[in-house]
Amino acid sequence: MQKFPEIAARLLALEFRQLGAGATPSEIDAAEKGLDLRIEGGYRQFLQRFGWGGAGHFELYGLGRDVPFHLDLVRLTQSERQEMRPRLALHLLPLMNDGGGNLYCMDTRISGEPPVVFWDHEMGPDQKPALDASNFETWLSRLL
């Protein structure tokens, strides 16, 4: 498994990338409080370093003063929990939309390095999302 500094270097080396300026610890803490969950592991490092962003075929939700409206983690999570059907489970933190309404999410019930799971919007509210990667760093490394 690659460590986050290696993954960050790979992101920065991509020609077609768009990355934020990073989120402050207080912005991350406010998001945790507002969403009533913990943001840990590699995703927390990503938020601190970049805030949001992606390259080519993927865009990651995030935080920070420069986050675009369509990638705002708190706004999107609240929308998925309250407005969408089926509603996103409260322990899932969306990372990215697959373009078809499905979400890659962190399962925040697991502390430390939460796994990334796939939330299929057609499977209903009682689904057990499929495991996609053991943690954020493994998942992001595979995207790259």
GROMACS .gro file of C-alpha atoms in nm, residues 23-141:
model
  119
   23ALA     CA    1  -0.875   2.245   0.425
   24THR     CA    2  -0.781   2.378   0.766
   25PRO     CA    3  -0.814   2.162   1.077
   26SER     CA    4  -1.102   2.383   1.190
   27GLU     CA    5  -1.283   2.330   0.857
   28ILE     CA    6  -1.243   1.953   0.892
   29ASP     CA    7  -1.356   1.966   1.257
   30ALA     CA    8  -1.663   2.171   1.157
   31ALA     CA    9  -1.749   1.918   0.885
   32GLU     CA   10  -1.720   1.633   1.136
   33LYS     CA   11  -1.947   1.815   1.378
   34GLY     CA   12  -2.199   1.909   1.110
   35LEU     CA   13  -2.213   1.555   0.972
   36ASP     CA   14  -2.183   1.383   1.311
   37LEU     CA   15  -1.901   1.150   1.208
   38ARG     CA   16  -1.523   1.123   1.214
   39ILE     CA   17  -1.304   1.193   0.912
   40GLU     CA   18  -0.990   0.985   0.956
   41GLY     CA   19  -0.698   0.825   0.782
   42GLY     CA   20  -0.588   0.896   0.430
   43TYR     CA   21  -0.898   1.097   0.344
   44ARG     CA   22  -0.826   1.339   0.628
   45GLN     CA   23  -0.472   1.377   0.490
   46PHE     CA   24  -0.615   1.438   0.141
   47LEU     CA   25  -0.846   1.708   0.279
   48GLN     CA   26  -0.564   1.877   0.468
   49ARG     CA   27  -0.330   1.874   0.167
   50PHE     CA   28  -0.570   1.942  -0.120
   51GLY     CA   29  -0.919   1.996   0.020
   52TRP     CA   30  -1.085   1.859  -0.294
   53GLY     CA   31  -0.999   1.770  -0.650
   54GLY     CA   32  -0.919   1.510  -0.903
   55ALA     CA   33  -0.786   1.445  -1.246
   56GLY     CA   34  -0.932   1.342  -1.577
   57HIS     CA   35  -1.217   1.100  -1.511
   58PHE     CA   36  -1.267   1.153  -1.136
   59GLU     CA   37  -1.347   1.436  -0.894
   60LEU     CA   38  -1.333   1.391  -0.517
   61TYR     CA   39  -1.565   1.573  -0.279
   62GLY     CA   40  -1.398   1.790  -0.024
   63LEU     CA   41  -1.366   2.098   0.188
   64GLY     CA   42  -1.187   2.430   0.196
   65ARG     CA   43  -1.238   2.792   0.106
   66ASP     CA   44  -1.199   2.719  -0.265
   67VAL     CA   45  -1.413   2.403  -0.296
   68PRO     CA   46  -1.651   2.421  -0.595
   69PHE     CA   47  -2.022   2.404  -0.514
   70HIS     CA   48  -2.063   2.068  -0.690
   71LEU     CA   49  -1.785   1.911  -0.481
   72ASP     CA   50  -1.875   2.050  -0.136
   73LEU     CA   51  -1.857   1.748   0.096
   74VAL     CA   52  -2.089   1.878   0.368
   75ARG     CA   53  -2.357   2.005   0.129
   76LEU     CA   54  -2.351   1.687  -0.079
   77THR     CA   55  -2.357   1.455   0.221
   78GLN     CA   56  -2.653   1.639   0.372
   79SER     CA   57  -2.834   1.629   0.037
   80GLU     CA   58  -2.774   1.255   0.001
   81ARG     CA   59  -2.903   1.199   0.355
   82GLN     CA   60  -3.213   1.416   0.330
   83GLU     CA   61  -3.321   1.471  -0.031
   84MET     CA   62  -3.219   1.164  -0.227
   85ARG     CA   63  -3.394   0.828  -0.235
   86PRO     CA   64  -3.284   0.600  -0.095
   87ARG     CA   65  -3.131   0.814   0.173
   88LEU     CA   66  -2.761   0.764   0.234
   89ALA     CA   67  -2.688   0.588   0.563
   90LEU     CA   68  -2.557   0.825   0.831
   91HIS     CA   69  -2.231   0.632   0.877
   92LEU     CA   70  -2.136   0.665   0.509
   93LEU     CA   71  -1.924   0.960   0.397
   94PRO     CA   72  -1.937   1.010   0.019
   95LEU     CA   73  -1.607   1.055  -0.160
   96MET     CA   74  -1.711   1.055  -0.525
   97ASN     CA   75  -2.008   1.001  -0.754
   98ASP     CA   76  -1.963   0.740  -1.026
   99GLY     CA   77  -2.157   0.950  -1.278
  100GLY     CA   78  -2.467   0.731  -1.254
  101GLY     CA   79  -2.593   0.839  -0.912
  102ASN     CA   80  -2.396   0.580  -0.716
  103LEU     CA   81  -2.138   0.680  -0.458
  104TYR     CA   82  -1.802   0.564  -0.336
  105CYS     CA   83  -1.810   0.622   0.040
  106MET     CA   84  -1.604   0.570   0.351
  107ASP     CA   85  -1.770   0.349   0.611
  108THR     CA   86  -1.701   0.561   0.918
  109ARG     CA   87  -1.813   0.288   1.160
  110ILE     CA   88  -1.457   0.158   1.123
  111SER     CA   89  -1.207   0.390   1.293
  112GLY     CA   90  -0.851   0.461   1.189
  113GLU     CA   91  -0.844   0.371   0.821
  114PRO     CA   92  -1.210   0.324   0.719
  115PRO     CA   93  -1.284   0.107   0.415
  116VAL     CA   94  -1.426   0.248   0.093
  117VAL     CA   95  -1.759   0.097  -0.009
  118PHE     CA   96  -1.985   0.133  -0.312
  119TRP     CA   97  -2.338   0.267  -0.246
  120ASP     CA   98  -2.571   0.165  -0.529
  121HIS     CA   99  -2.869   0.400  -0.538
  122GLU     CA  100  -3.086   0.130  -0.697
  123MET     CA  101  -3.030  -0.123  -0.417
  124GLY     CA  102  -3.249   0.047  -0.159
  125PRO     CA  103  -3.193   0.187   0.189
  126ASP     CA  104  -3.124  -0.148   0.361
  127GLN     CA  105  -2.838  -0.249   0.133
  128LYS     CA  106  -2.501  -0.361   0.260
  129PRO     CA  107  -2.268  -0.158   0.036
  130ALA     CA  108  -2.003  -0.363  -0.140
  131LEU     CA  109  -1.644  -0.327  -0.020
  132ASP     CA  110  -1.439  -0.152  -0.287
  133ALA     CA  111  -1.106  -0.097  -0.107
  134SER     CA  112  -0.966  -0.158   0.239
  135ASN     CA  113  -0.891   0.215   0.285
  136PHE     CA  114  -0.883   0.552   0.112
  137GLU     CA  115  -0.518   0.538   0.008
  138THR     CA  116  -0.560   0.200  -0.162
  139TRP     CA  117  -0.876   0.325  -0.336
  140LEU     CA  118  -0.720   0.652  -0.456
  141SER     CA  119  -0.402   0.479  -0.569
   0.00000   0.00000   0.00000
